[in-house]
Amino acid sequence: MTIRVLLADDQALLRATFRILIDSCDDMEVVAEATDGAAANDLARVHRPDVILMDIRMPGTDGLAATSAICADPELTGTRVLILTTFEIDEYVAQALRSGASGFLGKDVTAEALLDGIRTVAAGDSLLSPGATRTLITRFLSAPGLGTRLAAADGLSGLTTREREVMAWVAEGHSNDETAAKLFVSPLTVRTHVHRAMTKLGARDRAQLVVMAYQSGPVQALLPEER
């Protein structure tokens, strides 16, 4: 299946570079380009892309507002937003995640990492680049004034002990394989628990599950004491 990508960036040269790179792959193609957030919103509804590469800082409607609108649109539930930013240590990154973005990459990303990132997000997984440390995410997700909380602490009460445990490992940045190794289960079992937790909490994807984990309080509290 071909991954359909929409590029949203006000820099024409960067869009052209990304288009050449993406179109060179057999499993993906660029279906449209937008120069600002408003155009990205309109084109997303026309083309229904699988992934939108979204710049944050654009004239007019910025990428943050566009991400919020696109992720809130019930007709675009199949569209994932991957944020591209010049500055990874940026409070807007946390706001984008809270708005529904599935992850972010720095604009200095390598070609291989960009293509892998698109595939990761298209598959429904979250992508937090190495620059997004847990300390950074914790700081900005717990700060006031960054939008509506996605889940209250008592909202996790419907999760099983294992689902809460898996959620905590995911929030700490561990992959399914890494989490499986720690819990002595299969990666498929971990993926099942992740999806059940997402369904119960109404999380759009793994990125929102991470946000909910941090918003519920100390992530370590989700883990068994005997860890």
Short mmCIF file of C-alpha atoms in Angstrom, two decimals:
data_model
loop_
_atom_site.label_atom_id
_atom_site.label_comp_id
_atom_site.label_asym_id
_atom_site.label_seq_id
_atom_site.Cartn_x
_atom_site.Cartn_y
_atom_site.Cartn_z
CA MET A 1 0.00 0.00 0.00
CA THR A 2 1.34 3.42 -0.96
CA ILE A 3 1.67 5.97 1.85
CA ARG A 4 0.16 9.26 0.71
CA VAL A 5 2.01 12.32 2.05
CA LEU A 6 1.09 16.00 2.20
CA LEU A 7 3.92 18.51 2.65
CA ALA A 8 3.19 21.68 4.66
CA ASP A 9 6.11 24.12 4.76
CA ASP A 10 6.57 27.70 3.57
CA GLN A 11 10.08 26.97 2.22
CA ALA A 12 9.80 25.95 -1.42
CA LEU A 13 13.30 24.49 -1.59
CA LEU A 14 12.67 22.25 1.41
CA ARG A 15 9.36 21.05 -0.02
CA ALA A 16 11.04 20.27 -3.34
CA THR A 17 13.78 18.32 -1.59
CA PHE A 18 11.31 16.30 0.46
CA ARG A 19 9.15 15.62 -2.60
CA ILE A 20 12.08 14.21 -4.58
CA LEU A 21 13.12 12.05 -1.66
CA ILE A 22 9.63 10.74 -0.91
CA ASP A 23 8.62 10.17 -4.54
CA SER A 24 11.79 8.14 -5.05
CA CYS A 25 10.36 5.45 -2.74
CA ASP A 26 8.12 2.74 -4.12
CA ASP A 27 5.90 2.72 -1.02
CA MET A 28 5.08 6.44 -0.74
CA GLU A 29 4.17 9.51 -2.76
CA VAL A 30 3.54 13.23 -2.25
CA VAL A 31 -0.08 14.04 -3.09
CA ALA A 32 -0.04 17.80 -2.38
CA GLU A 33 1.98 20.73 -1.02
CA ALA A 34 0.83 23.54 1.27
CA THR A 35 2.60 26.80 2.10
CA ASP A 36 0.71 27.48 5.33
CA GLY A 37 -1.59 25.85 7.86
CA ALA A 38 -4.82 27.00 6.24
CA ALA A 39 -3.84 25.43 2.94
CA ALA A 40 -2.79 22.26 4.77
CA ASN A 41 -6.27 22.04 6.33
CA ASP A 42 -7.98 22.47 2.97
CA LEU A 43 -5.72 20.05 1.11
CA ALA A 44 -6.00 17.44 3.86
CA ARG A 45 -9.76 17.34 3.37
CA VAL A 46 -9.39 17.05 -0.39
CA HIS A 47 -6.65 14.41 -0.55
CA ARG A 48 -7.07 12.57 2.78
CA PRO A 49 -3.32 11.87 3.10
CA ASP A 50 -1.96 9.19 5.39
CA VAL A 51 0.74 11.49 6.76
CA ILE A 52 1.21 15.27 6.82
CA LEU A 53 4.75 16.60 7.26
CA MET A 54 3.91 19.81 9.10
CA ASP A 55 6.20 22.75 9.80
CA ILE A 56 5.32 24.67 12.97
CA ARG A 57 6.39 28.16 12.02
CA MET A 58 4.53 29.29 8.90
CA PRO A 59 2.97 32.65 8.01
CA GLY A 60 -0.74 33.07 8.61
CA THR A 61 -2.17 29.91 10.13
CA ASP A 62 0.77 28.12 11.72
CA GLY A 63 1.37 24.39 11.95
CA LEU A 64 0.16 24.18 15.53
CA ALA A 65 -3.30 25.55 14.72
CA ALA A 66 -3.47 23.39 11.61
CA THR A 67 -2.51 20.27 13.54
CA SER A 68 -5.19 20.92 16.14
CA ALA A 69 -7.88 21.42 13.48
CA ILE A 70 -6.86 18.39 11.42
CA CYS A 71 -6.61 16.02 14.38
CA ALA A 72 -9.98 17.18 15.71
CA ASP A 73 -11.73 16.56 12.38
CA PRO A 74 -13.65 13.25 12.58
CA GLU A 75 -13.33 12.87 8.81
CA LEU A 76 -9.53 12.84 9.06
CA THR A 77 -9.06 10.17 11.71
CA GLY A 78 -6.87 8.23 9.28
CA THR A 79 -4.48 11.15 8.80
CA ARG A 80 -1.38 11.40 10.99
CA VAL A 81 0.62 14.59 11.54
CA LEU A 82 4.42 14.46 11.78
CA ILE A 83 5.84 17.77 12.96
CA LEU A 84 9.00 19.16 11.39
CA THR A 85 10.81 21.78 13.44
CA THR A 86 14.12 23.62 13.38
CA PHE A 87 14.26 23.68 17.16
CA GLU A 88 13.46 20.38 18.86
CA ILE A 89 13.64 21.92 22.34
CA ASP A 90 10.53 23.97 21.87
CA GLU A 91 7.34 24.26 23.92
CA TYR A 92 5.40 24.16 20.66
CA VAL A 93 6.43 20.55 20.25
CA ALA A 94 4.55 19.62 23.42
CA GLN A 95 1.56 21.68 22.30
CA ALA A 96 1.58 19.86 18.97
CA LEU A 97 1.59 16.50 20.72
CA ARG A 98 -1.30 17.58 22.90
CA SER A 99 -3.13 18.72 19.77
CA GLY A 100 -2.86 15.23 18.30
CA ALA A 101 0.42 15.13 16.38
CA SER A 102 1.95 11.67 16.20
CA GLY A 103 5.51 12.87 16.70
CA PHE A 104 8.18 15.21 15.45
CA LEU A 105 11.55 15.38 13.76
CA GLY A 106 14.18 18.09 13.45
CA LYS A 107 14.62 19.57 9.98
CA ASP A 108 18.22 18.42 10.01
CA VAL A 109 17.03 14.81 9.99
CA THR A 110 18.77 12.39 7.65
CA ALA A 111 16.97 11.13 4.56
CA GLU A 112 16.76 7.61 5.97
CA ALA A 113 15.38 8.82 9.31
CA LEU A 114 12.75 10.97 7.58
CA LEU A 115 11.49 8.10 5.44
CA ASP A 116 11.50 5.73 8.41
CA GLY A 117 9.62 8.37 10.42
CA ILE A 118 6.91 8.63 7.78
CA ARG A 119 6.51 4.86 7.73
CA THR A 120 6.41 4.69 11.53
CA VAL A 121 3.71 7.32 11.84
CA ALA A 122 1.70 5.90 8.93
CA ALA A 123 1.66 2.55 10.76
CA GLY A 124 -0.03 4.23 13.73
CA ASP A 125 3.00 4.43 16.01
CA SER A 126 4.36 7.58 17.62
CA LEU A 127 7.71 9.12 16.80
CA LEU A 128 9.63 11.21 19.29
CA SER A 129 13.10 12.11 18.07
CA PRO A 130 16.12 11.61 20.34
CA GLY A 131 16.09 15.32 21.16
CA ALA A 132 12.73 14.92 22.92
CA THR A 133 13.92 13.75 26.31
CA ARG A 134 11.47 12.67 28.98
CA THR A 135 12.50 15.67 31.04
CA LEU A 136 11.53 18.04 28.23
CA ILE A 137 8.18 16.37 27.62
CA THR A 138 7.39 16.24 31.34
CA ARG A 139 8.23 19.92 31.75
CA PHE A 140 6.01 21.20 28.99
CA LEU A 141 3.12 18.77 29.40
CA SER A 142 2.82 19.67 33.07
CA ALA A 143 3.09 23.43 32.50
CA PRO A 144 -0.07 25.55 32.71
CA GLY A 145 -1.55 27.24 29.68
CA LEU A 146 -0.82 24.52 27.15
CA GLY A 147 -4.38 23.56 26.37
CA THR A 148 -6.96 21.13 27.67
CA ARG A 149 -5.80 18.05 29.51
CA LEU A 150 -6.50 14.85 27.63
CA ALA A 151 -7.10 12.67 30.67
CA ALA A 152 -7.43 13.07 34.40
CA ALA A 153 -5.54 10.81 36.77
CA ASP A 154 -8.71 8.93 37.72
CA GLY A 155 -9.37 8.38 34.04
CA LEU A 156 -6.79 5.59 34.08
CA SER A 157 -8.78 3.59 36.63
CA GLY A 158 -10.39 1.59 33.83
CA LEU A 159 -7.06 0.16 32.75
CA THR A 160 -5.80 -3.19 33.95
CA THR A 161 -2.56 -3.35 35.92
CA ARG A 162 -0.72 -4.71 32.87
CA GLU A 163 -2.17 -2.01 30.59
CA ARG A 164 -0.98 0.69 33.01
CA GLU A 165 2.43 -0.94 33.17
CA VAL A 166 2.75 -1.11 29.39
CA MET A 167 1.55 2.50 29.14
CA ALA A 168 4.33 3.56 31.51
CA TRP A 169 7.04 1.83 29.52
CA VAL A 170 5.71 3.38 26.30
CA ALA A 171 5.72 6.81 27.98
CA GLU A 172 9.37 6.29 28.94
CA GLY A 173 10.21 5.93 25.27
CA HIS A 174 10.53 2.15 25.00
CA SER A 175 9.54 0.31 21.83
CA ASN A 176 7.23 -2.70 21.78
CA ASP A 177 10.22 -5.03 21.55
CA GLU A 178 11.99 -3.37 24.48
CA THR A 179 8.84 -3.40 26.60
CA ALA A 180 8.23 -7.05 25.74
CA ALA A 181 11.73 -7.95 26.89
CA LYS A 182 11.21 -6.17 30.22
CA LEU A 183 7.85 -7.83 30.84
CA PHE A 184 8.82 -11.27 29.46
CA VAL A 185 5.98 -11.30 26.96
CA SER A 186 5.79 -11.12 23.16
CA PRO A 187 5.83 -7.83 21.22
CA LEU A 188 2.37 -8.76 19.90
CA THR A 189 1.07 -8.96 23.47
CA VAL A 190 2.52 -5.52 24.20
CA ARG A 191 0.93 -4.10 21.06
CA THR A 192 -2.42 -5.57 22.11
CA HIS A 193 -2.19 -3.93 25.55
CA VAL A 194 -1.22 -0.62 23.95
CA HIS A 195 -4.22 -0.68 21.64
CA ARG A 196 -6.57 -1.66 24.45
CA ALA A 197 -5.30 1.24 26.56
CA MET A 198 -5.70 3.60 23.61
CA THR A 199 -9.27 2.42 23.05
CA LYS A 200 -10.26 2.76 26.70
CA LEU A 201 -8.77 6.25 26.99
CA GLY A 202 -9.84 7.47 23.56
CA ALA A 203 -6.24 8.13 22.50
CA ARG A 204 -5.73 8.84 18.82
CA ASP A 205 -2.38 7.05 18.75
CA ARG A 206 0.66 6.17 20.86
CA ALA A 207 1.75 9.81 21.04
CA GLN A 208 -1.49 10.80 22.76
CA LEU A 209 -1.13 7.80 25.03
CA VAL A 210 2.26 9.18 26.09
CA VAL A 211 0.70 12.58 26.73
CA MET A 212 -2.02 11.02 28.87
CA ALA A 213 0.53 9.07 30.87
CA TYR A 214 2.45 12.21 31.77
CA GLN A 215 -0.71 14.20 32.47
CA SER A 216 -1.93 11.54 34.90
CA GLY A 217 0.99 12.25 37.24
CA PRO A 218 4.43 10.70 37.74
CA VAL A 219 4.86 8.00 35.11
CA GLN A 220 6.74 5.87 37.63
CA ALA A 221 3.51 5.61 39.63
CA LEU A 222 2.03 3.51 36.84
CA LEU A 223 4.66 0.82 37.36
CA PRO A 224 4.46 -1.93 40.00
CA GLU A 225 6.48 -1.19 43.15
CA GLU A 226 8.46 -4.39 42.70
CA ARG A 227 9.86 -3.19 39.37
#
